[in-house]
Coordinates of C-alpha atoms in Angstrom, one line a residue:
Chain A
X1 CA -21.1 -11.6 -5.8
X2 CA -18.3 -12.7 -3.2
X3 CA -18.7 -12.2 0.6
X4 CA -16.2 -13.1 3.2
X5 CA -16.9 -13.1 7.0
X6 CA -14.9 -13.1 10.1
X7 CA -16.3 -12.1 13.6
X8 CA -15.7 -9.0 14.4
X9 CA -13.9 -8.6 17.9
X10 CA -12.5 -11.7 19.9
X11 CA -10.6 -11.6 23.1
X12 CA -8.7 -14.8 24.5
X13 CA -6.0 -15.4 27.7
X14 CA -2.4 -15.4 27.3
X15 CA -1.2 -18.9 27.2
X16 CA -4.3 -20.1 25.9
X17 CA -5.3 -21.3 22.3
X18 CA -7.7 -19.1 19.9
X19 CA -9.3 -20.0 16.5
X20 CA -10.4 -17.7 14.3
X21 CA -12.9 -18.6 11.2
X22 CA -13.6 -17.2 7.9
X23 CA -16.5 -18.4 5.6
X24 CA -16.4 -17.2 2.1
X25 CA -18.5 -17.3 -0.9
X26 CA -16.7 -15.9 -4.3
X27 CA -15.8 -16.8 -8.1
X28 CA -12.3 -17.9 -9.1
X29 CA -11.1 -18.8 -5.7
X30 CA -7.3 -19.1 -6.1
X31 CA -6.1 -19.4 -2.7
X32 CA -6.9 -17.8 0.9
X33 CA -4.5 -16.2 2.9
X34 CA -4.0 -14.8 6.8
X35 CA -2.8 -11.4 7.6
X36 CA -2.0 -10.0 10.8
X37 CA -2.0 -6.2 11.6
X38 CA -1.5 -3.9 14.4
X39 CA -3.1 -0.6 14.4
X40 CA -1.4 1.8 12.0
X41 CA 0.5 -0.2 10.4
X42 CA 0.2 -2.6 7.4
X43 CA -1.0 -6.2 7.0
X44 CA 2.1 -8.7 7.8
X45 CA 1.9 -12.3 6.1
X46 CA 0.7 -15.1 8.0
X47 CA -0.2 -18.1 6.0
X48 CA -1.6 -18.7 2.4
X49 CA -3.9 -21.9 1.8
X50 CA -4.8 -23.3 -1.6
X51 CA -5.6 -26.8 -0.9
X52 CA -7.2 -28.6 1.6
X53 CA -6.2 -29.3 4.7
X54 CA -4.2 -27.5 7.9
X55 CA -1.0 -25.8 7.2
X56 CA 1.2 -25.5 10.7
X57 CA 3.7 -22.6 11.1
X58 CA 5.3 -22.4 14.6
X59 CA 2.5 -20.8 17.1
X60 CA 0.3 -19.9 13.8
X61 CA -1.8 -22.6 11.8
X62 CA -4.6 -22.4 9.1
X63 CA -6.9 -24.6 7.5
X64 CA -9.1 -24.2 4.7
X65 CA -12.0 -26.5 3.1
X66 CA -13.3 -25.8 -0.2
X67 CA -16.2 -27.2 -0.4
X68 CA -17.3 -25.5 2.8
X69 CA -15.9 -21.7 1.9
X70 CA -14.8 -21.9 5.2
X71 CA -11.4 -21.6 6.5
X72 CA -9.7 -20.8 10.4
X73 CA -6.6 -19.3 12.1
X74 CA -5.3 -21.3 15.3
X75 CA -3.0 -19.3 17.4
X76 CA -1.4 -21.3 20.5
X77 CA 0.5 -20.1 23.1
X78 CA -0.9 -16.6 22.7
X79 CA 1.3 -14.0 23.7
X80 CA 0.3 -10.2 24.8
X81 CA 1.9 -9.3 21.3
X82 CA -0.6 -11.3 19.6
X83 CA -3.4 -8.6 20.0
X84 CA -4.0 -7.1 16.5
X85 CA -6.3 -7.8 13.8
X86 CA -6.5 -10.3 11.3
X87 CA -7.3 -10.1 8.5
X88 CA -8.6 -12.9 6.1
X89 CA -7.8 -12.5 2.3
X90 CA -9.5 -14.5 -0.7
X91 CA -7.2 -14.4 -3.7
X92 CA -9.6 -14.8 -6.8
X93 CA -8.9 -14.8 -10.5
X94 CA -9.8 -11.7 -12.0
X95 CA -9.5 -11.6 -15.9
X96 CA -5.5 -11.2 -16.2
X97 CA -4.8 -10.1 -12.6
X98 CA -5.6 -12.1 -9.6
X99 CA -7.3 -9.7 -6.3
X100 CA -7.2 -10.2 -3.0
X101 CA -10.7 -9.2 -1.6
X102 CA -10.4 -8.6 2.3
X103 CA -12.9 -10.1 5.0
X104 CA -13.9 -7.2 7.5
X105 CA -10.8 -8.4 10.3
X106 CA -11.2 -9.8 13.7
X107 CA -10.0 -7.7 16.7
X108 CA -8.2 -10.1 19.2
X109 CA -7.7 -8.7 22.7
X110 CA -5.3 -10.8 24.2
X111 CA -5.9 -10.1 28.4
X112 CA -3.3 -11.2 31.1
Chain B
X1 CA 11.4 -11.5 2.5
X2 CA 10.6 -8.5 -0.4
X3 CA 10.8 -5.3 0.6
X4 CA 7.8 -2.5 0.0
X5 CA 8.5 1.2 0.6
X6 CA 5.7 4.1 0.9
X7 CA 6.2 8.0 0.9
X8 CA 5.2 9.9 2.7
X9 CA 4.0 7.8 5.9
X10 CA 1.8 10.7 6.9
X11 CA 0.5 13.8 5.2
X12 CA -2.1 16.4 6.3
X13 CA -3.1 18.7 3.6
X14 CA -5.9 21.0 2.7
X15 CA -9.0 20.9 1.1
X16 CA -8.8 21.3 -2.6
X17 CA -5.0 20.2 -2.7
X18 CA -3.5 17.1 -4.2
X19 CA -1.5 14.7 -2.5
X20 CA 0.9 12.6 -4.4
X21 CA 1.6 8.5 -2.6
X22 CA 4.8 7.0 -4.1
X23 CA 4.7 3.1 -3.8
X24 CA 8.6 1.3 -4.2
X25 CA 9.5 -2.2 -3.8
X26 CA 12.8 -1.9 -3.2
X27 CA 14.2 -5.7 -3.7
X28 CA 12.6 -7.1 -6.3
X29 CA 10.7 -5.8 -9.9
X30 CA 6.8 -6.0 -9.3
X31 CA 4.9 -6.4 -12.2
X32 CA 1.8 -5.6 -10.4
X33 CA 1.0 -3.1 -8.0
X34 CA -1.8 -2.7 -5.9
X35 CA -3.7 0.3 -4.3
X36 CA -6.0 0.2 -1.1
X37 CA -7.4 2.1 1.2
X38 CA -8.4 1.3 5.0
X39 CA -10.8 3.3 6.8
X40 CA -10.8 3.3 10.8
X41 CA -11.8 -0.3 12.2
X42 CA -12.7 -1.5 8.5
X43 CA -10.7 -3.6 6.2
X44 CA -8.7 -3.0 3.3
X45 CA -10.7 -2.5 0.1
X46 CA -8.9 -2.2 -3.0
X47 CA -8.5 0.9 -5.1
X48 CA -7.1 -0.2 -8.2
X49 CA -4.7 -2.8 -9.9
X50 CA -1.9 -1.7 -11.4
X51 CA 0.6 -3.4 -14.2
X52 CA 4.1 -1.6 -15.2
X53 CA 3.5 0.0 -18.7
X54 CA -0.1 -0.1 -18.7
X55 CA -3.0 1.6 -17.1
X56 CA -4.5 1.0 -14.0
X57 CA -7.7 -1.0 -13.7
X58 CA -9.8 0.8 -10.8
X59 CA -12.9 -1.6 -9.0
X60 CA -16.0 -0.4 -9.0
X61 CA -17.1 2.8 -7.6
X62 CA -13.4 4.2 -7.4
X63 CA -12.9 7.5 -9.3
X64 CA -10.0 7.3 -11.6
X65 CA -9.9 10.8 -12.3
X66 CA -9.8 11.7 -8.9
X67 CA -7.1 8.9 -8.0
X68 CA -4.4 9.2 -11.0
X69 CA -2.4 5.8 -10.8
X70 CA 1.0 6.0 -12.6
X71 CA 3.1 2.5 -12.8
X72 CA 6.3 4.0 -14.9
X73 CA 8.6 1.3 -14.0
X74 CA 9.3 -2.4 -12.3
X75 CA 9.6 -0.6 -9.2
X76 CA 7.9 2.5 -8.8
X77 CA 4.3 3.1 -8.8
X78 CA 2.4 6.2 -7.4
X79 CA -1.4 7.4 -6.0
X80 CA -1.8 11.1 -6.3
X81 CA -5.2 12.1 -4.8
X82 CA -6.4 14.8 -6.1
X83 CA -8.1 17.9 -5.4
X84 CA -8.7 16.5 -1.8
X85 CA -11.6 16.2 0.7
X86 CA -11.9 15.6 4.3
X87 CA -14.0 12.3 3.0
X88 CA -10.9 11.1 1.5
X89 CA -9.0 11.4 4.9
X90 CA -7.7 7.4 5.1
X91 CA -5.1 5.2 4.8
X92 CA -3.9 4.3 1.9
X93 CA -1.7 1.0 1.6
X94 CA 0.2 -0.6 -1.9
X95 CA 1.6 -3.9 -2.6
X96 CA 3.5 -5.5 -4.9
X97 CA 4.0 -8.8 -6.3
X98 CA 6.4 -10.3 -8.5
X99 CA 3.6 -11.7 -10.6
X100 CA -0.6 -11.0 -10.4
X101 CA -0.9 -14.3 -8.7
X102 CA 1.4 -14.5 -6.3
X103 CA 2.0 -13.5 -2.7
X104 CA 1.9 -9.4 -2.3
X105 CA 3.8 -7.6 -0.5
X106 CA 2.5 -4.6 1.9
X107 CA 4.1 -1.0 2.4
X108 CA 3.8 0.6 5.3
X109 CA 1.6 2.6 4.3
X110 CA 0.6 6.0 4.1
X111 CA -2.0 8.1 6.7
X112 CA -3.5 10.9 4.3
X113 CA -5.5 14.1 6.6
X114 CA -7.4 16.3 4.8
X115 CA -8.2 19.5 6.9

């Protein structure tokens, strides 16, 4: 089976620093990426990890371990802008076609 | 960055109708396009997987008679819903990527109401 979790709701200070983590258990891992999205709309790209290790994008940076299913999104300097949901994706080999299969999102509230 | 259209961006119809969702990338040829559907405060969970010239392959639980995926070209691919419910009131979202294991790329997305 294949199971991805995320906390549900998480609300952090402008300014400040906010990690958000992801622990996954699935077949044919091929990669794990971090999608943003405000209400209504669809999922923007964040980052996409394959290998170990952090990968550092401006304000945005994710890391992923393998051997842990586990995996986090580090947003500094959070801005009011920032409050959405995000959305961790596991990309896993399925016969010909690769899928992403979607955690259940984390609400940030981002508070003055 | 590659550029995914949807149409119509909202639609309210009645019970019994059907609803047609036209997904286009608009920059680049997908070969595979992807249907999903997003239910208030849930996450996306995919519909089907869809490759030009071919027919769909719907996950588990996902009616393919009731959700008629047609992928005619590199760039077009549509969701027509049909003889709609109030229960399949949602959001429906497609992507496209240039091949099944790269990046997708998200549409807008479309707000279906069934009355």
């Amino acid at each position: 089976g294949q199971n991805i979790d995320q906390p549900t709701e998480m609300t952090a200070t402008e300014g400040a620093i906010v990690q958000i983590n992801c622990t996954y258990q699935t077949s044919g891992f091929n990669g794990l990426f971090w999608y943003q999205q405000h209400a209504g709309e669809a999922p923007t790209f964040l980052s996409y990890n394959v290998l170990d290790g952090l990968e550092e994008k401006g304000r945005f940076s994710s890391f992923l371990s393998r051997s842990k299913g586990y995996s986090y999104l580090l947003l500094k300097e959070l801005q009011m802008k920032d409050s959405a949901s995000y959305l961790c994706a596991v990309n896993r080999r399925g016969g010909a076609t690769n899928k992403l299969i979607f955690g259940t999102g984390t609400l940030l509230a981002v508070q003055p | 960055g590659a550029v995914v259209s949807q149409h119509p961006s909202r639609v309210i119809c009645k019970s019994g109708t059907s609803v047609k969702i036209e997904c286009r990338s608009l920059d680049f040829q997908a070969t595979t396009m992807f249907w999903y559907r997003q239910f208030p405060k849930k996450s996306l969970m995919l519909m089907a997987t869809s490759n030009e010239g071919s027919k769909a392959t719907y996950e588990q639980g996902v009616e393919k008679d009731k959700f008629l995926i047609n992928h005619a070209s590199l760039t077009l691919s549509t969701l027509t819903v049909t003889s709609a419910h109030p229960e399949d009131s949602s959001f429906y979202i497609c992507s496209a990527s240039l091949r099944s294991y790269n990046e997708q790329f998200f549409g807008p997305g479309t707000r279906l109401t069934v009355l």
